[in-house]
Short mmCIF file of N, CA and C in Angstrom, two decimals:
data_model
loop_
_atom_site.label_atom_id
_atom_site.label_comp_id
_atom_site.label_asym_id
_atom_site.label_seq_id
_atom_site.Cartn_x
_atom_site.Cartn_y
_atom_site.Cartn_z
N UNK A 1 -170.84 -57.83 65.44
CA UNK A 1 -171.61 -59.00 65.76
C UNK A 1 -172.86 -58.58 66.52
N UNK A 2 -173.85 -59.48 66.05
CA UNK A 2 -174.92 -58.78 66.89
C UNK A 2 -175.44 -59.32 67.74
N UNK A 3 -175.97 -59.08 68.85
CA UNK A 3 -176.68 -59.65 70.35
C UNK A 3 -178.13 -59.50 70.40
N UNK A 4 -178.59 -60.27 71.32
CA UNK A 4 -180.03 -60.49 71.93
C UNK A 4 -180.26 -59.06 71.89
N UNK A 5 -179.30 -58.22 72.89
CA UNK A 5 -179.58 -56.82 73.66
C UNK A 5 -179.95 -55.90 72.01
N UNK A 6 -179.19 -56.14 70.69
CA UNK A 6 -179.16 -55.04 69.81
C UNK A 6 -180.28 -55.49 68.62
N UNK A 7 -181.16 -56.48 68.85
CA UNK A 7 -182.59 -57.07 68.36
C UNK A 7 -183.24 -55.88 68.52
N UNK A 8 -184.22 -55.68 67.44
CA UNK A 8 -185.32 -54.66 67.66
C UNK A 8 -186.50 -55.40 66.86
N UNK A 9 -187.23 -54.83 66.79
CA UNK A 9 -188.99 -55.45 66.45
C UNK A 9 -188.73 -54.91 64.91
N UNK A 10 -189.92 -55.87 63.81
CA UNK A 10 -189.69 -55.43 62.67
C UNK A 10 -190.71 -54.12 62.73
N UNK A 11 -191.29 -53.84 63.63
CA UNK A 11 -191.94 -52.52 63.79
C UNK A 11 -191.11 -51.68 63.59
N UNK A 12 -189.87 -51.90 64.45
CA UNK A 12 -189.05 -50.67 64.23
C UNK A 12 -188.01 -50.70 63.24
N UNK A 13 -187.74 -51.44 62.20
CA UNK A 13 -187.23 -51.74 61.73
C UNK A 13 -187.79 -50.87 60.53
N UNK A 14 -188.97 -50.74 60.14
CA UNK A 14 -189.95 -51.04 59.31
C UNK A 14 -189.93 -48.99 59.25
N UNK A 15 -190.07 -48.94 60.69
CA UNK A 15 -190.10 -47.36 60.71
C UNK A 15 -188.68 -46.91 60.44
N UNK A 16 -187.51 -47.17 60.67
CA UNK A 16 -186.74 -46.67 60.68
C UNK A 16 -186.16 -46.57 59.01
N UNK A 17 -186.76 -47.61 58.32
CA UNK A 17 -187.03 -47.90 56.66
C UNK A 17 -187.90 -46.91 56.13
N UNK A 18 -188.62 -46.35 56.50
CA UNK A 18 -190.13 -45.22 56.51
C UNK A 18 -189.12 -44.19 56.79
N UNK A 19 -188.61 -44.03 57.81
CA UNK A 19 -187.83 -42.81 58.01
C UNK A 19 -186.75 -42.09 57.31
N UNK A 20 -186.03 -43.42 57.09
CA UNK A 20 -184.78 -43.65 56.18
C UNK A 20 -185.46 -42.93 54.59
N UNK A 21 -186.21 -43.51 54.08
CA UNK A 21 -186.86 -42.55 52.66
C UNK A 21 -187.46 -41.33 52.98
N UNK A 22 -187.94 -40.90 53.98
CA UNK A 22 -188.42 -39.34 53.76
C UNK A 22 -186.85 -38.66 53.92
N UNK A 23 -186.06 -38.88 54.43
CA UNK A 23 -184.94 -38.41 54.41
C UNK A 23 -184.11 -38.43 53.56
N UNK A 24 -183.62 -39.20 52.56
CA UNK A 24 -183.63 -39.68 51.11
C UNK A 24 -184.12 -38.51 50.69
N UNK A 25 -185.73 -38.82 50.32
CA UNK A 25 -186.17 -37.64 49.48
C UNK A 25 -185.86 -36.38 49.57
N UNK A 26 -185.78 -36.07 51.14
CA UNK A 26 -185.67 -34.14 51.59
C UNK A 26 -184.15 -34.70 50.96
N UNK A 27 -183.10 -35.03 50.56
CA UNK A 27 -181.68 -35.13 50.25
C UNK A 27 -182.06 -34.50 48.83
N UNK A 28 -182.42 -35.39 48.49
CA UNK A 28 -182.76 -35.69 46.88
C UNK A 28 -183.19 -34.45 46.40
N UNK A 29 -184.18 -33.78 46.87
CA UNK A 29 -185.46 -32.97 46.58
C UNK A 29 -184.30 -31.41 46.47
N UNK A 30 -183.87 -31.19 47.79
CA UNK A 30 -182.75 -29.97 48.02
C UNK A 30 -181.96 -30.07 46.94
N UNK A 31 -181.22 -31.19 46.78
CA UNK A 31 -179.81 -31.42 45.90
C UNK A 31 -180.45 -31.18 44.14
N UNK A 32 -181.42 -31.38 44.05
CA UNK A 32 -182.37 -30.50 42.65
C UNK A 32 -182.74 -28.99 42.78
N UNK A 33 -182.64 -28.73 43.94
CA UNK A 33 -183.42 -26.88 44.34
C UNK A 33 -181.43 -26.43 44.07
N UNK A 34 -180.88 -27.09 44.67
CA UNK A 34 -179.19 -26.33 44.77
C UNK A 34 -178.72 -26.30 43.57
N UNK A 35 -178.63 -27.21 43.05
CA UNK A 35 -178.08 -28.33 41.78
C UNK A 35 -176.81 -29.26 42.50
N UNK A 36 -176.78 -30.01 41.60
CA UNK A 36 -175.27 -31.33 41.96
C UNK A 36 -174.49 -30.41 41.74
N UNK A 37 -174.18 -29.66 40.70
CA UNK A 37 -172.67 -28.58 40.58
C UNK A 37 -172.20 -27.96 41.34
N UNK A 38 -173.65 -27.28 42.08
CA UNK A 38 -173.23 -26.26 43.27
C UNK A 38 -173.02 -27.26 44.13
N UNK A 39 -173.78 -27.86 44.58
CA UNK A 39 -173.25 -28.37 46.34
C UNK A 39 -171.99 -28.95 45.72
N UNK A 40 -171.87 -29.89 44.68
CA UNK A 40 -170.28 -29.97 44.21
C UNK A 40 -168.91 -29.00 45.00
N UNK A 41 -169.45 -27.55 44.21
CA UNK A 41 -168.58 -26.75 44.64
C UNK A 41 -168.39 -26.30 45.97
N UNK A 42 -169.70 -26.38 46.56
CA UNK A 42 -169.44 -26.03 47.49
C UNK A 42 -168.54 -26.75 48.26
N UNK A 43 -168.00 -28.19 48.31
CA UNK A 43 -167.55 -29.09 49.18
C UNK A 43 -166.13 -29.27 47.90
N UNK A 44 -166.05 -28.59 46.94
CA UNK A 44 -164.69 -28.89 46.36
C UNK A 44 -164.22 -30.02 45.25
N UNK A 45 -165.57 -30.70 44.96
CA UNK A 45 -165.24 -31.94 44.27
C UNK A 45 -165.98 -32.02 43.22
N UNK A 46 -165.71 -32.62 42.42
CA UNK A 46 -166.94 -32.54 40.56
C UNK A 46 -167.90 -33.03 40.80
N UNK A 47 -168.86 -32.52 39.85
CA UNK A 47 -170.38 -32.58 40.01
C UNK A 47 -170.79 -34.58 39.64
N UNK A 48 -170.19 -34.89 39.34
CA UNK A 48 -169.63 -36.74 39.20
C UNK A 48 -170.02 -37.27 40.48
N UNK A 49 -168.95 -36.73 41.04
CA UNK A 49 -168.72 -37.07 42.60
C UNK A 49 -170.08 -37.06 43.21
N UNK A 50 -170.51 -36.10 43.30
CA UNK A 50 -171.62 -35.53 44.41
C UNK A 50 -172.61 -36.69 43.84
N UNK A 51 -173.08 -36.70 42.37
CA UNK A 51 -173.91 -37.64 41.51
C UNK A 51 -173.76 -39.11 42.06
N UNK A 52 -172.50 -39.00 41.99
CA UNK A 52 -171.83 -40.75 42.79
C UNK A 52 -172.09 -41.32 43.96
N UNK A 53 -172.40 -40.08 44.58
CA UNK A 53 -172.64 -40.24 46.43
C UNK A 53 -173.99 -40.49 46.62
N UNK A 54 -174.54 -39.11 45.69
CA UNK A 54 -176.58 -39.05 46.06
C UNK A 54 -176.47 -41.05 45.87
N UNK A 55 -175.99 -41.08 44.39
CA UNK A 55 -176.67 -43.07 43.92
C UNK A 55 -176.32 -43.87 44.68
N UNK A 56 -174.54 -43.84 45.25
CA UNK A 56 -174.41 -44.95 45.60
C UNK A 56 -174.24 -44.99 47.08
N UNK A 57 -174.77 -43.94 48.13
CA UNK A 57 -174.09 -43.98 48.99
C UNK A 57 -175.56 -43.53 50.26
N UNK A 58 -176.52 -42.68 49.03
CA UNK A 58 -177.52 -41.97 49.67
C UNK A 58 -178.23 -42.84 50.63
N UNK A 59 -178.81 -43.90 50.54
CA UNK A 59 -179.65 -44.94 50.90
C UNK A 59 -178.82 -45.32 52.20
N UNK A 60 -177.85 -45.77 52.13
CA UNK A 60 -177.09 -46.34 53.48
C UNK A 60 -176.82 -45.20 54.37
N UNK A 61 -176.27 -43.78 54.16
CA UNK A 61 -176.49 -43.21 55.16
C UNK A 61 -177.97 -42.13 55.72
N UNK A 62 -178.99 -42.47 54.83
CA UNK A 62 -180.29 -42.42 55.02
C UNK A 62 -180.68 -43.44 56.09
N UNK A 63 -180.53 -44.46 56.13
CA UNK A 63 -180.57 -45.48 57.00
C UNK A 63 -179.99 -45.04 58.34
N UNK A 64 -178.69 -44.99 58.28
CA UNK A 64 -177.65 -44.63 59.48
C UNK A 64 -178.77 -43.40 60.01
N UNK A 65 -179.06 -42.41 59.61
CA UNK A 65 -179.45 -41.48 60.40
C UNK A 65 -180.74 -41.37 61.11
N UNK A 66 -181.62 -42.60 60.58
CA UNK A 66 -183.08 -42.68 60.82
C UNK A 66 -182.34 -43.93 61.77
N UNK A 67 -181.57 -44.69 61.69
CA UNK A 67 -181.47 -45.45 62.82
C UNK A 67 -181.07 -44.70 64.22
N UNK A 68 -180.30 -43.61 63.70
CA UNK A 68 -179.98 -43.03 65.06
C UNK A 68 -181.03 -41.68 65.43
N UNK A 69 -181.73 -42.23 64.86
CA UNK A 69 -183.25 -41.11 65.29
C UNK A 69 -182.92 -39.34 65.23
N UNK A 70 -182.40 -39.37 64.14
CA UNK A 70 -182.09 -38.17 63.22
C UNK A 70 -183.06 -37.53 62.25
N UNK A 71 -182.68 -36.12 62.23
CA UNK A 71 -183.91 -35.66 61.35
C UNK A 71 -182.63 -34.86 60.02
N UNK A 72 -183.33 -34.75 58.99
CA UNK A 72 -182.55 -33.72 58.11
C UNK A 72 -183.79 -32.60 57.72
N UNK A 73 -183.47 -31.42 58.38
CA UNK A 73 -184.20 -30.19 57.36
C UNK A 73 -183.12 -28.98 56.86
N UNK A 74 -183.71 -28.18 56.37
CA UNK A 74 -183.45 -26.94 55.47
C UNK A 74 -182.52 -26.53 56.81
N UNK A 75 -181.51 -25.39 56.39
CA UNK A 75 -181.02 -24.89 57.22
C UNK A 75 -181.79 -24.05 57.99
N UNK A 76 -182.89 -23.28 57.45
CA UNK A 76 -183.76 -22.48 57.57
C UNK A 76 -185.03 -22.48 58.47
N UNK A 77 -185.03 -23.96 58.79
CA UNK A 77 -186.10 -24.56 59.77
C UNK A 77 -185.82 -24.08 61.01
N UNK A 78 -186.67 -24.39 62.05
CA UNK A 78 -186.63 -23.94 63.60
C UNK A 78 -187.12 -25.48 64.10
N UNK A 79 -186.37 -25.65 64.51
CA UNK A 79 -186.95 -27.09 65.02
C UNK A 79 -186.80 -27.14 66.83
N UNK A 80 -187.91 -27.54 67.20
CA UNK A 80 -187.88 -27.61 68.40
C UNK A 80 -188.23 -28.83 69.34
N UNK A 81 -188.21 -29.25 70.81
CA UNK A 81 -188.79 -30.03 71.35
C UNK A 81 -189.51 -30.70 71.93
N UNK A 82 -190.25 -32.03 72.04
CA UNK A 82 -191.32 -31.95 72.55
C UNK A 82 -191.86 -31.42 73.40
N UNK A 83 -190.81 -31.26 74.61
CA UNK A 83 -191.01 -30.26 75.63
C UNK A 83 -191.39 -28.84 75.05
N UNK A 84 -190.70 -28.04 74.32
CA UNK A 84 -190.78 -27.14 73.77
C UNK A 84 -192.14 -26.61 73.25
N UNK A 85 -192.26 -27.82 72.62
CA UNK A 85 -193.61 -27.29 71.70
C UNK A 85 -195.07 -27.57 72.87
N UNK A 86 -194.82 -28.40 73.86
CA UNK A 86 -196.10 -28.51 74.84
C UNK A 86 -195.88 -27.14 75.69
N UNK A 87 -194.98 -26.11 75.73
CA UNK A 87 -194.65 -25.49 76.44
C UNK A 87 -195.58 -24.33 75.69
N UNK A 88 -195.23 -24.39 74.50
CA UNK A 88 -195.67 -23.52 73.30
C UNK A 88 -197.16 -23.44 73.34
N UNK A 89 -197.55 -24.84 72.73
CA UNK A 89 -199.26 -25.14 73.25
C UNK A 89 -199.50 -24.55 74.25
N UNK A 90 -199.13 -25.05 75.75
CA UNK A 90 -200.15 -24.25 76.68
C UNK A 90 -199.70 -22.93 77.04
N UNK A 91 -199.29 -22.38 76.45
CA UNK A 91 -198.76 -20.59 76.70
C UNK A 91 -199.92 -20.18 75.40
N UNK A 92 -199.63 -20.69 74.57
CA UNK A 92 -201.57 -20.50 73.54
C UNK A 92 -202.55 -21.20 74.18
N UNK A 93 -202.71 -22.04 74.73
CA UNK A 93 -204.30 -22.87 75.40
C UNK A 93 -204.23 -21.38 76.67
N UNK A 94 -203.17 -21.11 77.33
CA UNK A 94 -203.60 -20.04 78.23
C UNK A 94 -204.38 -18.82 78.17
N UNK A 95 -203.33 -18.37 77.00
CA UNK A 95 -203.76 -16.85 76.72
C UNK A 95 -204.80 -16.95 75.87
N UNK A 96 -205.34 -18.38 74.81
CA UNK A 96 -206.71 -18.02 74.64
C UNK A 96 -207.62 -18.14 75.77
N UNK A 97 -207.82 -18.94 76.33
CA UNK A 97 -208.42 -18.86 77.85
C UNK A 97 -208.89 -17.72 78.37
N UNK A 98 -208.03 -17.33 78.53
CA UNK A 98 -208.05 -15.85 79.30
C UNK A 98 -208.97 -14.55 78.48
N UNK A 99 -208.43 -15.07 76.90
CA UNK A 99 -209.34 -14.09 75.90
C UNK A 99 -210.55 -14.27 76.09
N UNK A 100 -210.50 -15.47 75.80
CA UNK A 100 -212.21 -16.43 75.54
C UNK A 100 -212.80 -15.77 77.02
N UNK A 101 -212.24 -15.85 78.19
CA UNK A 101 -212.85 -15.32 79.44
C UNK A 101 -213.46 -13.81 79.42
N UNK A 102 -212.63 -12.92 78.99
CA UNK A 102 -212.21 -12.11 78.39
C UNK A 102 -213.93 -11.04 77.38
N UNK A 103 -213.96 -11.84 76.64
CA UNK A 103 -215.23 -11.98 75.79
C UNK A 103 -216.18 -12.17 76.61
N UNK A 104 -216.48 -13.50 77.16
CA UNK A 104 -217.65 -13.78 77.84
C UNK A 104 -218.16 -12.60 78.96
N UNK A 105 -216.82 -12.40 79.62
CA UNK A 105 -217.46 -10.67 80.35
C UNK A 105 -217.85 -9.97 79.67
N UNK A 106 -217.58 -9.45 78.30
CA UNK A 106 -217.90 -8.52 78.17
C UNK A 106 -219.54 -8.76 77.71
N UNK A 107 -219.87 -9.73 77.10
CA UNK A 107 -220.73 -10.20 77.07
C UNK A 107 -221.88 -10.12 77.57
N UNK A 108 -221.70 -10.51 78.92
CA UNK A 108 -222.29 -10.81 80.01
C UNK A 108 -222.62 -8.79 80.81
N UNK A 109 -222.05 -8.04 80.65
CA UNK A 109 -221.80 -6.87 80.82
C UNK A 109 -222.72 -6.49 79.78
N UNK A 110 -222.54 -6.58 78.42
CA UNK A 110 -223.68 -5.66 77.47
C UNK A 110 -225.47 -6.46 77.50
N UNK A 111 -224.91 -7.60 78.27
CA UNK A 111 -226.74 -8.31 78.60
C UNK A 111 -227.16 -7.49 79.77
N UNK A 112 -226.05 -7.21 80.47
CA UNK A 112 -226.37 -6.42 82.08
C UNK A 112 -227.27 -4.98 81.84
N UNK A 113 -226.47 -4.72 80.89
CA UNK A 113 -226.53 -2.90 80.39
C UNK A 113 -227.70 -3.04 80.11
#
């Protein structure tokens, strides 16, 4: 049942629908790079099955996972956090800094010379 408190804006609604299909697709897109047979096998069940799930099942838990502010990538990805990646940025905004400083002496040194 749902409450005042579990209302959200069709903004977010709207995104989490936006979200819900890029996630879909990265499903979709992989499950053509693997094939249905293999990931089939891999999980033990006929290539039917897996076919049965992408159609009838893909969309609703595409949803579920963009509602719970989920991402799906490659196993192969590095995914990190916002924190992470501002941490990342200014450890590069630094050390170019320092280059760029770096240069301008020397610069400033071969105008001297």
């Amino acid at each position: 049942m749902s409450t005042a408190a579990d209302k959200v804006s069709s903004d977010v609604q709207e995104n989490t629908r936006t979200n819900a299909a890029q996630i879909a697709a990265v499903v979709v897109q992989r499950l053509s790079e693997v094939t249905r047979a293999r990931a089939a096998a891999c999980i033990g069940v006929h290539g039917s099955t897996v076919s049965r799930m992408a159609t009838e099942h893909l969309d609703d838990l595409a949803l579920l996972l963009a509602a719970l502010d989920l991402k799906v990538v490659s196993a192969d990805s590095i995914v990190c956090t916002q924190e992470e990646l501002r941490f990342y940025k200014l450890g590069a905004f630094k050390f170019l800094q320092a280059d760029l400083e770096k240069d301008r002496m020397r610069e400033k040194d071969k105008v001297s010379a």
